[in-house]
Coordinates of C-alpha atoms in Angstrom, one line a residue:
M939 CA 71.3 -18.7 0.8
A940 CA 71.8 -15.8 -1.6
F941 CA 68.9 -14.0 -0.1
S942 CA 70.1 -14.6 3.5
S943 CA 73.6 -13.4 2.7
S944 CA 72.3 -10.3 1.1
V945 CA 69.9 -9.5 3.9
L946 CA 71.6 -10.6 7.1
N947 CA 74.8 -9.1 8.5
G948 CA 76.1 -8.2 11.9
E949 CA 74.9 -4.6 12.0
R950 CA 71.4 -5.4 10.9
A951 CA 71.2 -8.3 13.4
V952 CA 72.2 -6.0 16.3
V953 CA 69.6 -3.4 15.3
V954 CA 66.9 -6.1 15.1
I955 CA 67.9 -7.3 18.6
F956 CA 67.8 -3.7 19.9
I957 CA 64.4 -3.1 18.5
G958 CA 63.1 -6.4 19.7
R959 CA 64.2 -5.7 23.2
V960 CA 62.3 -2.4 23.2
L961 CA 59.2 -4.0 21.7
Y962 CA 59.3 -6.7 24.4
S963 CA 59.2 -4.1 27.1
L964 CA 56.1 -2.3 25.7
P965 CA 53.0 -2.3 27.7
L966 CA 49.8 -3.3 26.0
S967 CA 48.6 0.4 25.9
F968 CA 51.5 1.1 23.4
L969 CA 50.6 -1.7 21.0
A970 CA 50.0 0.7 18.1
H971 CA 53.3 2.4 18.8
G972 CA 55.1 -1.0 18.6
L973 CA 53.3 -1.9 15.5
M974 CA 54.4 1.3 13.8
L975 CA 58.0 0.7 14.9
S976 CA 57.9 -2.8 13.5
V977 CA 56.5 -1.6 10.1
L978 CA 59.1 1.2 10.0
A979 CA 62.0 -1.3 10.7
A980 CA 60.8 -3.7 8.1
F981 CA 60.4 -0.9 5.5
A982 CA 63.9 0.4 6.4
L983 CA 65.4 -3.0 6.0
Y984 CA 63.8 -3.4 2.5
V985 CA 65.1 0.0 1.4
E986 CA 68.6 -0.6 2.8
V987 CA 68.9 -3.9 1.0
R988 CA 67.7 -2.4 -2.3
A989 CA 70.1 0.5 -1.9
D990 CA 73.1 -1.6 -1.0
T991 CA 72.5 -4.1 -3.9
S992 CA 72.1 -1.5 -6.5
N993 CA 73.5 1.9 -7.4
S994 CA 70.2 3.6 -7.3
L995 CA 71.2 6.2 -4.7
S996 CA 74.7 6.9 -6.2
I997 CA 73.5 10.4 -7.0
F998 CA 73.9 11.1 -3.2
R999 CA 77.7 11.0 -2.8
T1000 CA 77.9 9.5 0.6
R1001 CA 81.0 8.8 2.7
P1002 CA 83.1 6.2 0.8
G1003 CA 83.8 2.8 2.3
V1004 CA 80.6 2.4 4.3
S1005 CA 77.2 0.9 3.8
S1006 CA 74.1 3.1 3.5
G1007 CA 73.1 2.5 7.2
I1008 CA 69.5 3.2 6.4
L1009 CA 68.1 0.7 8.9
L1010 CA 70.2 2.0 11.8
G1011 CA 69.7 5.6 10.9
S1012 CA 65.9 5.5 10.4
T1013 CA 65.1 3.4 13.6
T1014 CA 67.4 4.9 16.2
V1015 CA 65.5 8.1 17.0
P1016 CA 62.0 6.6 17.0
T1017 CA 63.2 3.7 19.2
V1018 CA 64.9 6.2 21.6
M1019 CA 61.6 8.2 21.8
L1020 CA 59.7 5.0 22.4
S1021 CA 62.1 4.0 25.3
K1022 CA 61.6 7.4 26.8
L1023 CA 57.8 6.9 26.5
I1024 CA 58.0 3.6 28.3
Q1025 CA 60.0 5.3 31.1
L1026 CA 57.4 8.1 31.4
S1027 CA 54.6 5.7 31.4
R1028 CA 56.1 4.1 34.6
A1029 CA 56.3 7.6 36.1
F1030 CA 52.7 8.4 35.1
A1031 CA 51.4 5.2 36.7
L1032 CA 53.1 6.3 39.9
H1033 CA 51.7 9.8 39.5
Q1034 CA 55.2 11.3 39.3
V1035 CA 54.6 13.1 36.0
E1036 CA 51.6 14.8 34.5
F1037 CA 49.6 13.5 31.5
G1038 CA 50.7 16.5 29.4
E1039 CA 54.4 15.4 29.5
L1040 CA 53.4 11.8 28.5
Y1041 CA 51.2 13.2 25.7
Y1042 CA 53.9 15.5 24.3
T1043 CA 56.4 12.7 24.2
T1044 CA 53.8 10.6 22.3
I1045 CA 53.5 13.4 19.8
Q1046 CA 57.3 13.5 19.4
Y1047 CA 57.4 9.8 18.8
W1048 CA 54.8 9.9 16.1
A1049 CA 56.5 12.9 14.5
T1050 CA 59.9 11.2 14.4
S1051 CA 58.3 8.0 13.0
A1052 CA 56.5 10.1 10.3
S1053 CA 59.8 11.8 9.5
C1054 CA 61.7 8.6 9.0
F1055 CA 58.8 7.0 7.1
S1056 CA 58.5 9.9 4.8
V1057 CA 62.3 9.9 4.0
L1058 CA 62.1 6.1 3.4
V1059 CA 59.2 6.7 1.0
F1060 CA 61.3 9.3 -0.8
L1061 CA 64.3 6.9 -1.1
C1062 CA 62.1 4.0 -2.1
L1063 CA 60.5 6.0 -4.9
F1064 CA 63.9 7.2 -6.0
I1065 CA 65.1 3.6 -6.1
L1066 CA 62.1 2.3 -8.0
R1067 CA 62.5 5.1 -10.7
S1068 CA 66.2 4.3 -11.2
P1069 CA 67.5 1.9 -13.9
K1070 CA 67.6 -1.8 -13.0
T1071 CA 71.2 -2.2 -13.9
T1072 CA 73.8 -2.3 -11.2
H1073 CA 77.0 -2.0 -13.3
A1074 CA 76.4 1.4 -14.8
P1075 CA 76.4 4.7 -13.0
C1076 CA 73.0 6.1 -12.3
P1077 CA 72.1 8.7 -14.9
C1078 CA 70.1 10.7 -12.4
S1079 CA 71.0 14.3 -11.5
V1080 CA 70.4 16.4 -8.4
R1081 CA 67.5 17.9 -10.2
D1082 CA 66.0 14.4 -10.4
A1083 CA 66.2 14.2 -6.6
K1084 CA 63.6 16.9 -6.5
F1085 CA 61.4 15.2 -9.1
S1086 CA 58.5 14.2 -6.9
S1087 CA 57.8 16.8 -4.3
K1088 CA 54.1 16.6 -5.0
W1089 CA 54.0 12.9 -5.1
I1090 CA 56.1 12.6 -2.0
A1091 CA 53.7 14.9 -0.2
L1092 CA 50.8 12.6 -1.2
C1093 CA 52.7 9.4 -0.2
A1094 CA 53.8 10.9 3.1
A1095 CA 50.3 12.0 3.7
A1096 CA 48.9 8.5 3.1
C1097 CA 51.6 7.0 5.3
C1098 CA 51.1 9.5 8.1
M1099 CA 47.3 9.5 8.0
S1100 CA 46.9 6.0 9.4
F1101 CA 48.8 6.6 12.6
A1102 CA 48.2 10.4 12.9
L1103 CA 44.6 9.4 13.8
L1104 CA 45.9 7.2 16.6
L1105 CA 47.2 10.1 18.7
I1106 CA 45.4 10.6 21.9
G1107 CA 43.0 13.3 23.0
G1108 CA 43.1 17.1 22.8
L1109 CA 42.9 18.2 19.2
S1110 CA 41.1 17.1 16.1
A1111 CA 42.7 14.5 13.9
S1112 CA 43.2 16.9 11.1
L1113 CA 45.4 19.2 13.2
K1114 CA 47.4 16.3 14.5
F1115 CA 47.9 15.0 11.0
L1116 CA 49.1 18.4 9.8
W1117 CA 51.6 18.7 12.6
V1118 CA 53.0 15.2 12.0
L1119 CA 53.0 15.7 8.2
C1120 CA 55.0 18.9 8.5
H1121 CA 57.7 17.0 10.3
G1122 CA 57.8 14.4 7.5
L1123 CA 58.0 16.9 4.7
A1124 CA 60.7 18.9 6.5
A1125 CA 62.7 15.7 7.0
I1126 CA 62.6 14.9 3.3
E1127 CA 63.9 18.3 2.3
L1128 CA 66.6 18.4 5.0
V1129 CA 68.0 15.0 4.3
R1130 CA 68.2 15.7 0.5
H1131 CA 69.8 19.1 1.2
F1132 CA 72.3 17.6 3.6
L1133 CA 73.4 14.9 1.3
T1134 CA 73.8 17.2 -1.7
T1135 CA 75.4 20.1 0.2
F1136 CA 77.9 18.0 2.0
P1137 CA 79.0 15.2 -0.4
S1138 CA 81.2 12.4 0.9
C1139 CA 80.8 13.6 4.5
V1140 CA 78.2 11.2 5.9
S1141 CA 76.3 8.0 5.0
I1142 CA 72.6 8.0 4.4
G1143 CA 72.0 6.6 7.8
E1144 CA 74.1 9.3 9.5
A1145 CA 72.3 11.9 7.5
L1146 CA 69.0 10.5 8.6
L1147 CA 70.1 10.6 12.3
V1148 CA 71.2 14.3 11.9
T1149 CA 68.0 15.2 10.1
M1150 CA 65.7 13.5 12.7
G1151 CA 67.5 15.4 15.4
L1152 CA 67.2 18.8 13.7
V1153 CA 63.5 18.2 12.8
L1154 CA 62.7 17.3 16.3
Y1155 CA 64.7 20.2 17.8
F1156 CA 63.2 22.8 15.4
G1157 CA 59.7 21.3 15.9
D1158 CA 60.2 21.6 19.7
M1159 CA 61.2 25.2 19.2
L1160 CA 58.1 26.0 17.3
T1161 CA 56.0 24.2 20.0
C1162 CA 57.7 26.4 22.6
T1163 CA 56.7 29.5 20.6
A1164 CA 53.2 28.2 20.1
A1165 CA 52.9 27.6 23.9
K1166 CA 53.6 31.2 24.5
L1167 CA 51.2 32.3 21.8
F1168 CA 48.4 30.0 23.1
G1169 CA 46.6 32.9 24.8
Y1170 CA 46.6 34.9 21.6
L1171 CA 46.0 32.4 18.8
P1172 CA 42.9 30.3 18.4
L1173 CA 44.8 27.1 17.5
S1174 CA 47.8 25.2 18.8
M1175 CA 49.3 22.0 17.8
V1176 CA 49.4 20.4 21.3
P1177 CA 47.8 21.1 24.7
V1178 CA 50.8 23.2 25.6
Q1179 CA 49.4 24.6 28.7
H1180 CA 50.0 21.2 30.4
A1181 CA 52.8 19.6 28.2
M1182 CA 55.4 22.3 28.1
K1183 CA 57.9 22.3 31.0
R1184 CA 61.2 23.9 30.2
T1185 CA 64.2 24.9 32.4
E1186 CA 66.1 28.1 31.8
I1187 CA 69.2 26.2 30.9
G1188 CA 67.3 24.2 28.3
I1189 CA 65.8 27.3 26.7
I1190 CA 69.3 29.0 26.6
N1191 CA 70.9 26.0 25.0
Q1192 CA 68.2 25.6 22.5
G1193 CA 68.1 29.3 21.6
F1194 CA 71.8 29.7 21.0
L1195 CA 72.3 26.4 19.2
L1196 CA 69.4 27.0 16.8
A1197 CA 70.7 30.5 16.2
L1198 CA 74.1 29.2 15.2
L1199 CA 72.5 26.5 13.0
L1200 CA 70.5 29.2 11.2
F1201 CA 73.3 31.7 11.0
P1202 CA 75.0 30.3 7.8
I1203 CA 71.7 30.9 5.9
V1204 CA 71.6 34.5 7.2
F1205 CA 75.3 35.1 6.4
K1206 CA 74.9 33.7 2.9
Y1207 CA 72.0 36.0 2.3
L1208 CA 74.1 39.0 3.5
L1209 CA 76.9 38.1 1.2
C1210 CA 74.6 37.8 -1.7
V1211 CA 73.2 41.3 -1.0
R1212 CA 76.8 42.6 -0.7
E1213 CA 77.7 41.0 -4.1
C1214 CA 74.7 42.6 -5.8
Y1215 CA 75.8 46.0 -4.4
L1216 CA 79.4 45.6 -5.5
S1217 CA 78.4 44.5 -9.0
S1218 CA 77.2 48.0 -9.7
A1219 CA 80.1 49.7 -7.8
N1220 CA 83.5 50.6 -9.1
S1221 CA 86.5 48.2 -8.7
E1222 CA 88.0 50.1 -5.8
A1223 CA 85.0 48.9 -3.7
R1224 CA 86.3 45.4 -3.9
R1225 CA 89.5 46.1 -2.0
D1226 CA 90.0 44.3 1.3
D1227 CA 87.3 41.8 0.4
E1228 CA 88.3 39.3 3.1
I1229 CA 88.4 41.9 5.8
A1230 CA 84.9 43.2 4.8
K1231 CA 83.6 39.6 4.7
S1232 CA 85.0 39.0 8.2
L1233 CA 83.5 42.2 9.5
I1234 CA 80.0 41.2 8.1
F1235 CA 80.4 37.8 9.7
F1236 CA 81.3 38.9 13.2
V1237 CA 78.8 41.7 13.3
S1238 CA 75.9 39.6 12.1
L1239 CA 77.0 36.7 14.4
G1240 CA 77.0 39.1 17.3
C1241 CA 73.5 40.3 16.5
M1242 CA 72.2 36.8 16.3
L1243 CA 73.7 35.8 19.7
I1244 CA 73.3 39.0 21.6
M1245 CA 70.0 40.3 20.3
I1246 CA 67.9 37.9 18.2
A1247 CA 68.4 34.6 20.1
P1248 CA 68.0 36.2 23.6
S1249 CA 64.8 37.9 22.4
W1250 CA 63.3 34.6 21.6
M1251 CA 64.4 33.2 24.9
Q1252 CA 62.8 36.0 26.8
F1253 CA 59.6 35.6 24.8
V1254 CA 59.2 31.9 25.6
E1255 CA 60.6 32.0 29.2
D1256 CA 60.2 34.7 31.9
F1257 CA 63.8 35.7 32.3
H1258 CA 64.2 38.6 34.8
L1259 CA 67.6 39.3 33.2
H1260 CA 69.1 39.2 29.8
P1261 CA 69.9 35.5 29.2
L1262 CA 73.6 36.1 29.0
L1263 CA 73.4 38.0 32.4
W1264 CA 71.3 35.1 33.7
V1265 CA 74.2 32.7 32.8
I1266 CA 76.7 34.8 34.6
S1267 CA 74.4 35.0 37.6
F1268 CA 73.9 31.2 37.5
V1269 CA 77.6 30.5 37.5
F1270 CA 78.3 32.9 40.4
S1271 CA 75.4 31.4 42.5
E1272 CA 77.9 28.7 43.5
P1273 CA 81.2 30.4 42.6
F1274 CA 83.6 28.1 44.3
K1275 CA 82.3 24.9 42.8
R1276 CA 81.5 26.1 39.4
L1277 CA 84.5 28.4 38.8
S1278 CA 86.8 25.7 40.2
L1279 CA 85.2 23.3 37.7
C1280 CA 85.8 25.8 34.9
V1281 CA 89.5 26.2 35.9
Y1282 CA 89.9 22.4 36.0
W1283 CA 88.3 22.0 32.5
V1284 CA 90.5 24.7 31.0
C1285 CA 93.7 23.1 32.4
V1286 CA 92.7 19.7 31.2
I1287 CA 91.9 21.0 27.7
Y1288 CA 95.0 23.1 27.4
V1289 CA 97.4 20.3 28.5
S1290 CA 95.7 17.6 26.5
V1291 CA 95.2 19.5 23.3
L1292 CA 98.7 20.9 23.4
R1293 CA 100.2 17.4 24.1
F1294 CA 98.1 15.6 21.5
Y1295 CA 98.6 18.2 18.8
N1296 CA 102.4 17.9 19.1
I1297 CA 102.1 14.1 19.0
S1298 CA 99.9 14.2 15.9
K1299 CA 102.5 16.3 14.1
N1300 CA 105.7 14.6 15.2
S1301 CA 104.7 11.0 15.9
K1302 CA 103.8 8.0 13.8
I1303 CA 101.2 6.8 16.3
E1304 CA 98.0 5.6 14.8
R1305 CA 95.4 8.4 14.4
I1306 CA 92.6 6.2 15.8
L1307 CA 94.5 5.7 19.1
L1308 CA 95.3 9.4 19.3
R1309 CA 91.6 10.2 19.0
K1310 CA 90.8 7.7 21.8
Y1311 CA 92.8 9.8 24.2
Y1312 CA 90.2 12.5 23.7
H1313 CA 87.6 10.0 24.8
L1314 CA 89.5 9.5 28.0
M1315 CA 89.8 13.2 28.4
A1316 CA 86.0 13.4 28.1
V1317 CA 85.7 10.9 31.0
S1318 CA 88.0 12.9 33.2
M1319 CA 86.1 16.2 32.4
F1320 CA 82.5 15.1 32.4
L1321 CA 82.2 12.3 35.0
P1322 CA 82.9 14.4 38.2
A1323 CA 80.7 17.2 36.9
L1324 CA 77.8 14.9 36.1
I1325 CA 77.9 13.5 39.7
F1326 CA 78.3 16.7 41.6
Q1327 CA 77.2 19.6 39.2
P1328 CA 74.8 18.1 36.7
E1329 CA 72.9 21.4 36.0
F1330 CA 76.1 23.3 35.4
L1331 CA 77.3 20.5 33.1
D1332 CA 74.0 20.9 31.0
L1333 CA 74.9 24.5 30.5
A1334 CA 78.6 23.7 29.8
F1335 CA 77.7 21.2 27.1
G1336 CA 75.5 23.8 25.3
A1337 CA 78.4 26.3 25.5
A1338 CA 80.9 23.8 24.2
L1339 CA 78.7 22.8 21.3
A1340 CA 78.1 26.5 20.5
V1341 CA 81.9 27.0 20.4
F1342 CA 82.3 24.0 18.1
L1343 CA 79.6 25.2 15.7
G1344 CA 81.1 28.7 15.6
L1345 CA 84.6 27.4 14.9
E1346 CA 83.3 25.0 12.2
I1347 CA 81.4 27.9 10.5
I1348 CA 84.6 30.0 10.6
R1349 CA 86.6 27.1 9.1
V1350 CA 84.1 26.2 6.4
W1351 CA 83.7 29.9 5.3
R1352 CA 87.5 30.6 5.7
I1353 CA 86.7 33.7 7.8
W1354 CA 89.8 35.9 8.1
P1355 CA 92.0 35.8 10.2
F1356 CA 91.0 32.6 12.0
G1357 CA 89.7 30.3 9.2
K1358 CA 93.0 29.0 8.0
L1359 CA 94.4 28.5 11.5
V1360 CA 91.3 26.6 12.6
H1361 CA 91.4 24.4 9.4
E1362 CA 95.1 23.5 10.0
F1363 CA 94.5 22.7 13.6
M1364 CA 91.4 20.5 12.9
N1365 CA 93.3 18.6 10.2
A1366 CA 95.7 17.3 12.8
F1367 CA 92.9 15.2 14.3
T1368 CA 90.8 14.1 11.3
D1369 CA 90.6 10.6 9.9
H1370 CA 88.8 8.8 7.1
R1371 CA 85.4 9.7 8.5
D1372 CA 86.0 13.5 8.1
S1373 CA 86.5 15.6 5.0
D1374 CA 87.9 19.0 4.2
L1375 CA 84.3 20.2 3.7
L1376 CA 82.9 19.1 7.1
V1377 CA 84.7 17.8 10.2
I1378 CA 82.2 16.0 12.4
S1379 CA 84.1 13.7 14.7
H1380 CA 84.4 16.2 17.6
F1381 CA 80.7 17.0 17.3
S1382 CA 79.7 13.4 17.5
L1383 CA 81.9 12.8 20.6
L1384 CA 80.5 15.9 22.4
L1385 CA 76.9 15.1 21.4
G1386 CA 77.3 11.4 22.3
C1387 CA 78.2 12.4 25.8
A1388 CA 75.7 15.2 26.1
L1389 CA 72.5 13.8 24.6
P1390 CA 71.9 11.1 27.3
I1391 CA 72.4 13.8 30.0
W1392 CA 70.0 16.2 28.2
M1393 CA 67.4 13.5 27.7
S1394 CA 67.5 12.5 31.4
V1395 CA 66.5 16.0 32.6
G1396 CA 63.3 15.8 34.5
Y1397 CA 62.0 12.4 35.5
N1398 CA 64.7 9.6 35.5
D1399 CA 64.4 6.4 37.4
R1400 CA 67.5 4.8 35.9
P1401 CA 70.5 6.5 37.4
L1402 CA 73.0 5.1 34.9
A1403 CA 71.1 6.5 31.9
P1404 CA 72.7 9.9 32.0
F1405 CA 76.1 8.2 32.0
A1406 CA 75.4 6.3 28.8
G1407 CA 77.5 8.4 26.5
I1408 CA 80.5 8.8 29.0
L1409 CA 80.5 5.0 29.7
S1410 CA 80.1 3.8 26.1
L1411 CA 82.4 6.2 24.4
G1412 CA 84.9 7.3 27.1
I1413 CA 85.5 3.8 28.5
G1414 CA 84.0 1.1 26.3
D1415 CA 84.9 2.4 22.9
T1416 CA 88.4 3.4 24.1
M1417 CA 89.2 0.1 25.6
A1418 CA 87.9 -1.8 22.6
S1419 CA 90.1 0.2 20.2
V1420 CA 93.3 0.1 22.4
V1421 CA 93.0 -3.6 23.2
G1422 CA 91.9 -4.6 19.8
Y1423 CA 94.7 -2.7 18.1
K1424 CA 97.5 -4.0 20.4
Y1425 CA 96.3 -7.5 21.2
G1426 CA 93.4 -8.4 18.8
V1427 CA 93.8 -11.5 16.7
L1428 CA 90.3 -12.9 16.1
R1429 CA 88.4 -10.6 13.8
W1430 CA 84.6 -10.4 13.6
S1431 CA 84.8 -10.4 9.8
K1432 CA 87.3 -11.0 7.1
T1433 CA 87.1 -7.4 5.7
G1434 CA 86.7 -5.5 9.0
K1435 CA 89.3 -4.4 11.6
K1436 CA 87.2 -5.0 14.7
T1437 CA 88.4 -7.9 16.9
I1438 CA 86.6 -10.2 19.4
E1439 CA 89.3 -9.3 22.0
G1440 CA 88.6 -5.6 21.6
T1441 CA 84.9 -6.1 21.9
A1442 CA 85.3 -8.3 25.0
A1443 CA 87.6 -5.6 26.6
G1444 CA 85.1 -2.9 25.8
I1445 CA 82.1 -4.8 27.4
T1446 CA 84.1 -5.8 30.4
S1447 CA 85.5 -2.3 31.1
V1448 CA 82.0 -0.8 31.0
L1449 CA 80.6 -3.4 33.4
A1450 CA 83.6 -2.8 35.7
A1451 CA 83.0 1.0 35.5
C1452 CA 79.3 0.5 36.4
S1453 CA 80.2 -1.7 39.4
V1454 CA 82.3 1.2 40.7
L1455 CA 79.8 3.9 39.7
L1456 CA 76.7 2.4 41.2
P1457 CA 77.9 2.4 44.8
L1458 CA 79.2 6.0 44.3
L1459 CA 75.8 7.1 43.1
A1460 CA 74.1 5.4 46.0
S1461 CA 76.4 7.3 48.4
T1462 CA 75.3 10.6 46.8
G1463 CA 71.6 9.9 47.3
Y1464 CA 70.5 8.2 44.0
I1465 CA 67.9 5.5 44.4
L1466 CA 69.3 2.6 42.4
S1467 CA 66.8 0.7 40.2
Q1468 CA 69.0 -0.7 37.5
H1469 CA 68.8 -4.5 37.2
W1470 CA 72.1 -6.2 36.4
F1471 CA 70.6 -8.4 33.7
S1472 CA 69.2 -5.5 31.7
L1473 CA 72.5 -3.7 32.3
L1474 CA 74.5 -6.6 30.9
F1475 CA 72.2 -6.8 27.9
A1476 CA 72.5 -3.1 27.2
V1477 CA 76.3 -3.2 27.5
T1478 CA 76.6 -6.2 25.3
V1479 CA 74.3 -4.9 22.5
S1480 CA 76.1 -1.5 22.4
G1481 CA 79.5 -3.3 22.4
L1482 CA 78.4 -5.6 19.5
L1483 CA 77.1 -2.6 17.6
E1484 CA 80.5 -0.9 18.0
A1485 CA 82.1 -4.1 16.6
Y1486 CA 79.9 -4.5 13.5
T1487 CA 78.8 -1.0 12.4
A1488 CA 80.8 1.1 9.9
Q1489 CA 78.7 4.1 10.7
L1490 CA 79.8 6.9 13.0
D1491 CA 79.6 5.0 16.2
N1492 CA 80.0 8.0 18.5
A1493 CA 76.6 9.1 17.3
F1494 CA 74.7 5.8 17.5
I1495 CA 76.1 3.8 20.4
P1496 CA 75.3 6.3 23.2
L1497 CA 71.6 6.6 22.0
I1498 CA 71.2 2.9 21.8
F1499 CA 72.9 2.3 25.2
Y1500 CA 70.7 5.0 26.7
S1501 CA 67.5 3.5 25.3
L1502 CA 68.3 0.1 26.7
L1503 CA 69.1 1.5 30.1
C1504 CA 65.8 3.3 30.3
L1505 CA 63.8 0.1 29.9

């Protein structure tokens, strides 16, 4: 009984059901992929139990009041990729996609699995090297977290070698192994850096999810670059002449977002150079330090977004215009629809933000309910655009995320004159999941709505899949919170706040929304292929995860809902 109580809980049970549903849908040709996911899940469960029953990982100051979330964080992205692979295999059987696209998704699946497995090896080694006592603080230091880079490389190589050789056709096993191994080693460094640089901001599982996304995104950027260089270099990691299909909007979003993610490193280096220069100058050179820092910030940011990022975009894609001019041309190609949509969005944002900001300062309303109004605002903004202007919404999501990243960089670095104002404004909407160092809730809401839409670009035989984020967060999560807060009596656990009434309301509301949305999609030309049993299962599992998990549900629920809808 002691073992069962320490291993089994609601969140882990829901994750096991989710993985089991995906494994059940696997064709026999993906048996090795399913075996890898099973091993990964079992290893993640072992590491999570060890981490939660000891204080071995206390060196990583994670978000207080939550479990490690290692099982959920390490299996979500590989399972999403496997669900996408199942969907593409159906399309390949019908000759609706080329083999290269299926092959490249397979590479991405093994790369994400290798990344998660490598991080689990790192955490496991760290746990095994820690003292056995659970009552005393762990005497390790951040320096100890870097203790075994060579050993980690060897362990990750051993773990990756077995399934790197399973990859299909095209290149030698050694090159495939190298490509997969690089993802794993990058994931180890990124997750360690994220946990130590942003203490008390995320759990280990949340850090794993962010790390997997960044590794996959940066790896895809390198692959895009390799695809362009294929005619000039003797080697390439994948058969890119067949696998790489990119839209202009996808390239623009990727270029600007990765430029903003890399910009803090560039800005920090520029500040270091400036400090070295000022250290040998007279004291008068230190006047107006904040203004000078702000000037360096905006000039370097402008160079990144106007010169460097567009140069990469024009290298990997044949833009006939500067990418920013291409965006303007794209918007004005259908000026009435797209400009009207922009005006509508601006009005909704202005009215909603102004109203909610005043309420947050002058009212005693619960912060959790106030934040759910933003979920409803997301539904009112994104749902019409997704039905009638999906391509423009893809671009708008990228622009909104770029604005959020820019504002967060300004807030964290306290860039004059906007840093303090942005910090005070964001504090009006934060809760226990945010910190002064990093505010992530608005990122998770935007990405939760955007990722299912971005992943549905190209072949998609499940019309509800792009709506996974909007339905689960904008409707299901909102109704669960409001009903649970006002009418909930029966709680799922003695220590938790989630109620059975709230979960039932969330599941029912999503099903009701789907019953309205499906006929509307049919009237606009979609071919409906979503079975109601699989839809009910997907809605129920995502609703139960919202009830049980203490992780940042805006990040996990849309991905799991999307994966189940793709099956």
